Each structure stands twice: as structure tokens, then as C-alpha cells.
Short mmCIF file of C-alpha atoms in Angstrom, two decimals:
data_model
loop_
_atom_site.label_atom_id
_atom_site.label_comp_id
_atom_site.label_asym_id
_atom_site.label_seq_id
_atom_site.Cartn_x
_atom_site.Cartn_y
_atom_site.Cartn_z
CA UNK A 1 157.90 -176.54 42.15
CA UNK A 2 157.28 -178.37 45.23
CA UNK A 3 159.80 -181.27 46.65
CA UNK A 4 157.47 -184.40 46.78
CA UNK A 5 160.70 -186.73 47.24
CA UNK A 6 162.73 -186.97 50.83
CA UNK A 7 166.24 -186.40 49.48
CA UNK A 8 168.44 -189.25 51.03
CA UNK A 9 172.59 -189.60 50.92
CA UNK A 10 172.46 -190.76 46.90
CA UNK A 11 170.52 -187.65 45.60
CA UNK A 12 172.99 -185.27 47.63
CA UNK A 13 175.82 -187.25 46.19
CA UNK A 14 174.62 -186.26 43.12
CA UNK A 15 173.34 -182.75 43.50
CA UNK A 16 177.65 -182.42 45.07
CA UNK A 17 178.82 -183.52 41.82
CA UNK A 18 176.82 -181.73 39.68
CA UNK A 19 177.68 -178.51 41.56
CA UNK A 20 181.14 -179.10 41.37
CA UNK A 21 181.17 -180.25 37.55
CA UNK A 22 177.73 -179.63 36.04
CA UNK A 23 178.92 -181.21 32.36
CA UNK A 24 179.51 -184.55 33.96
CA UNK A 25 178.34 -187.18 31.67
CA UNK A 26 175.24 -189.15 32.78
CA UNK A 27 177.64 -192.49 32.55
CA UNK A 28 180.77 -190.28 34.93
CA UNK A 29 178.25 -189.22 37.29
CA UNK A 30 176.71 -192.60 37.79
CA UNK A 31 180.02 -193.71 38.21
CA UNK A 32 180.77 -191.32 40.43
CA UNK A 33 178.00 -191.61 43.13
CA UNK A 34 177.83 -195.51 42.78
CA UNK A 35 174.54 -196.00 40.34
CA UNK A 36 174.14 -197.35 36.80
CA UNK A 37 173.48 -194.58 34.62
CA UNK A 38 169.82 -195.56 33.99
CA UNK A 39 168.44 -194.96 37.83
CA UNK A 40 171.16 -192.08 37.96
CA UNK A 41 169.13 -190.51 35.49
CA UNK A 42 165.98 -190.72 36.37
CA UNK A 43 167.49 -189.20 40.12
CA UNK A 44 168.64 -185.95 38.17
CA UNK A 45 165.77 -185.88 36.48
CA UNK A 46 163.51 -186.14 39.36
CA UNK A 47 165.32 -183.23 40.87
CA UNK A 48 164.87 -180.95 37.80
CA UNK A 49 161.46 -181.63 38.02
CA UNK A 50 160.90 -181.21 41.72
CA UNK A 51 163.01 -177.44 41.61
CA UNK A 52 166.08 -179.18 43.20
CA UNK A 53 168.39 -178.40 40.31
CA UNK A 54 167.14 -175.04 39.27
CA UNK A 55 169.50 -175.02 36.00
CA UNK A 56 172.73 -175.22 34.46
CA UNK A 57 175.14 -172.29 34.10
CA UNK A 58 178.54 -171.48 32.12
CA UNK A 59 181.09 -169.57 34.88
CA UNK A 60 182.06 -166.45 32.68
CA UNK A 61 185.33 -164.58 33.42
CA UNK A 62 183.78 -161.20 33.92
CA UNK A 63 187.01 -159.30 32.20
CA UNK A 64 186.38 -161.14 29.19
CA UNK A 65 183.19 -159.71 28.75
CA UNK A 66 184.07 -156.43 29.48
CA UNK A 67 182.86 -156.71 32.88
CA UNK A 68 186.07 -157.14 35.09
CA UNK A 69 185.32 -154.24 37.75
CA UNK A 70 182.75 -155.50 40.42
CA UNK A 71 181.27 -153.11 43.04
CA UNK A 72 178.87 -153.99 45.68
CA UNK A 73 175.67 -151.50 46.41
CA UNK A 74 174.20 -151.49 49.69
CA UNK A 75 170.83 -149.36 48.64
CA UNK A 76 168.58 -147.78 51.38
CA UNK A 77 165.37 -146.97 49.68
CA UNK A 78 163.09 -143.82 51.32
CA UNK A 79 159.68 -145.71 51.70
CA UNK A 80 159.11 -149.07 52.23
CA UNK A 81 155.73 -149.48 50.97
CA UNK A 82 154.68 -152.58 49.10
CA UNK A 83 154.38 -150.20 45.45
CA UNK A 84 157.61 -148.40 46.03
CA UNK A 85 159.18 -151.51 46.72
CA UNK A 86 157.90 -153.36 43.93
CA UNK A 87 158.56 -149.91 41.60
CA UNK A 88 162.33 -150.38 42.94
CA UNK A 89 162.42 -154.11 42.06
CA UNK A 90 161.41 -153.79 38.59
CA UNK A 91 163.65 -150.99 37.70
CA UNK A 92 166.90 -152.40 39.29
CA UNK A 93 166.52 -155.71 37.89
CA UNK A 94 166.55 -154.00 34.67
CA UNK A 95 170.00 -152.60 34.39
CA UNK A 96 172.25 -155.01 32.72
CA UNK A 97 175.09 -154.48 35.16
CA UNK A 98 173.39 -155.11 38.03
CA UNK A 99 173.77 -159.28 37.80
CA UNK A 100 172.71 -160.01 41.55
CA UNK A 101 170.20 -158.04 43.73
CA UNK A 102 169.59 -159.06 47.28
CA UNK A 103 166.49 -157.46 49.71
CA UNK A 104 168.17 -157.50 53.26
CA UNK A 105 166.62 -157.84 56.42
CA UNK A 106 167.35 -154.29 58.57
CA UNK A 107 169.91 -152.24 56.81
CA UNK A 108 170.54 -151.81 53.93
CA UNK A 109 167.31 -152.62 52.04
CA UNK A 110 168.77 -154.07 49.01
CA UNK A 111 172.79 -155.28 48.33
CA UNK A 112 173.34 -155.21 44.63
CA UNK A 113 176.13 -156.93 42.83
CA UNK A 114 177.39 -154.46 39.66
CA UNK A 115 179.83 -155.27 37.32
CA UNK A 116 181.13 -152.95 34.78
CA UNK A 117 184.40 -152.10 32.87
CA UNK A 118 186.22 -149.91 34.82
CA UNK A 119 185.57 -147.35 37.47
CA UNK A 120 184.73 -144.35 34.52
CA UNK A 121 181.56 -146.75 33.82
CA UNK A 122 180.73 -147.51 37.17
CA UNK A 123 180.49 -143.79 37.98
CA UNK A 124 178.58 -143.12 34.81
CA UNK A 125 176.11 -146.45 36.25
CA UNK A 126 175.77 -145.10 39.41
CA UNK A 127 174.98 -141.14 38.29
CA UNK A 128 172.66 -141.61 35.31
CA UNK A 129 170.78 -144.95 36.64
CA UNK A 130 171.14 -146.52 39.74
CA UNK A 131 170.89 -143.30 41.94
CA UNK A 132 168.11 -142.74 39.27
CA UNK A 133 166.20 -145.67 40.13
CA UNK A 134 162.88 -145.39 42.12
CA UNK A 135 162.79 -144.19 45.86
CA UNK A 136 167.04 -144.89 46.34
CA UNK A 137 167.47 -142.60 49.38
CA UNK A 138 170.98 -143.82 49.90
CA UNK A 139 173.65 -146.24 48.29
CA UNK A 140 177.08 -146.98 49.29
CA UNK A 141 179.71 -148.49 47.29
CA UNK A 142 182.10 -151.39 47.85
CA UNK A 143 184.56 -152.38 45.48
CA UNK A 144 185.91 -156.05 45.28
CA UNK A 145 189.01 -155.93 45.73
CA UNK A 146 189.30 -159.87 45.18
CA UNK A 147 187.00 -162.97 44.38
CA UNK A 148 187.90 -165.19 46.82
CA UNK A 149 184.94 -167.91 46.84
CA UNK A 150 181.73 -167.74 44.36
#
């Protein structure tokens, strides 16, 4: 979607609130930033519609899903031609534990974000798929130690 609409002090007001508390009534968030609820509206709305506010997500404790162990991949892939690439894209975005994929500029190619249930299943991940995956010359594991921001 294309931004038709300057976005002034109010709308970034908003677009702060909503980030830090995205199941803000319309009436709290009004309150919040200064507006009635009726023109408040219509500013959230006009953002949805231009792409400003992509969507609306639940934070998920990762452990609770069986998820708690987080590694990040830095992936070098062997050729960097437009099919290969686009081979490598498909595939990785279609493992269920990778739940963030990056293309760098310069090295690596690709960070991926993995999260799994313990180290056992990240080794199983990373021998019978993602080393699997289409043109992956070279990967190298970090583990997250801690979540500090995100």
C-alpha cells in the first residue's frame, strides 16, 4: 500500500501507543493522544489502510509453546543467482521453526531466527533441514543466551 497521507505529531502519537499496547480501546487511545474517539478512529483506520499499521499481534512466551530455545543462523548460500536465491527463500520460509529470516547485505547472506525445544531438536533442525535447504554452503549458530529487547 502506498502512504498518500504526511504523517504529522497526532498520527505518531498514535502509532506509539498502539505499539506499546495494541488492545487499547478506541475511547483509551483517543484519550490518550488528545482526540475524541470518532476522528481517532478514522486516524487508525487511515493508517491500516495506507500500510502504516501492518497488523496486530499476540506476544507468545516461546517456552509455552514448546519453543523456549532460540538460536540465530547466519547462512552463506554457494550461488547467488536470482533462482538459487529465490529456491533458498521458498524453502527456508517453510520450516516452522524458522519464525524470522533476514537477507543481509555482505556476509552472511541470510540471518535466521530458529526456535525450537531444546538443543536435541535444534540439532535434529539443523541436520535433517536447514543444512538441507537449497544452495546453504555455510551456517553458523548463535544461541540466545538472553532476550533482552524485542
Amino acid at each position: 500500500m502506498r502512504n498518500d497521507h504526511a504523517i504529522d505529531d497526532l498520527d505518531r502519537a498514535i502509532i506509539a501507543e498502539l505499539e506499546d499496547d495494541a488492545r487499547l480501546s478506541n475511547a483509551e487511545l483517543a484519550r490518550r493522544v488528545g482526540l475524541t474517539p470518532a476522528p481517532c478512529l478514522r486516524r487508525v483506520q487511515r493508517l491500516e489502510r495506507e500500510g502504516v499499521i501492518k497488523g496486530y499481534h499476540a506476544s507468545i512466551d516461546p517456552k509455552s509453546g514448546g519453543r523456549g530455545f532460540e538460536v540465530i543462523v547466519a547462512i552463506d548460500i554457494a550461488v547467488n543467482d536470482g533462482k538459487t536465491i529465490e529456491d533458498f527463500e521458498t524453502a527456508a520460509v517453510a520450516v516452522p521453526e524458522v519464525t524470522e529470516m533476514r537477507r543481509m547485505l555482505g556476509q552472511p547472506d541470510y540471518y535466521l531466527r530458529v526456535q525450537v525445544a531444546d538443543p536435541d531438536a535444534y540439532e535434529a533442525l539443523i541436520v535433517g533441514t536447514i543444512s538441507r535447504l537449497p544452495a546453504v554452503n555455510r551456517l553458523l549458530s548463535h544461541q540466545t543466551m538472553r532476550l533482552i529487547k524485542g
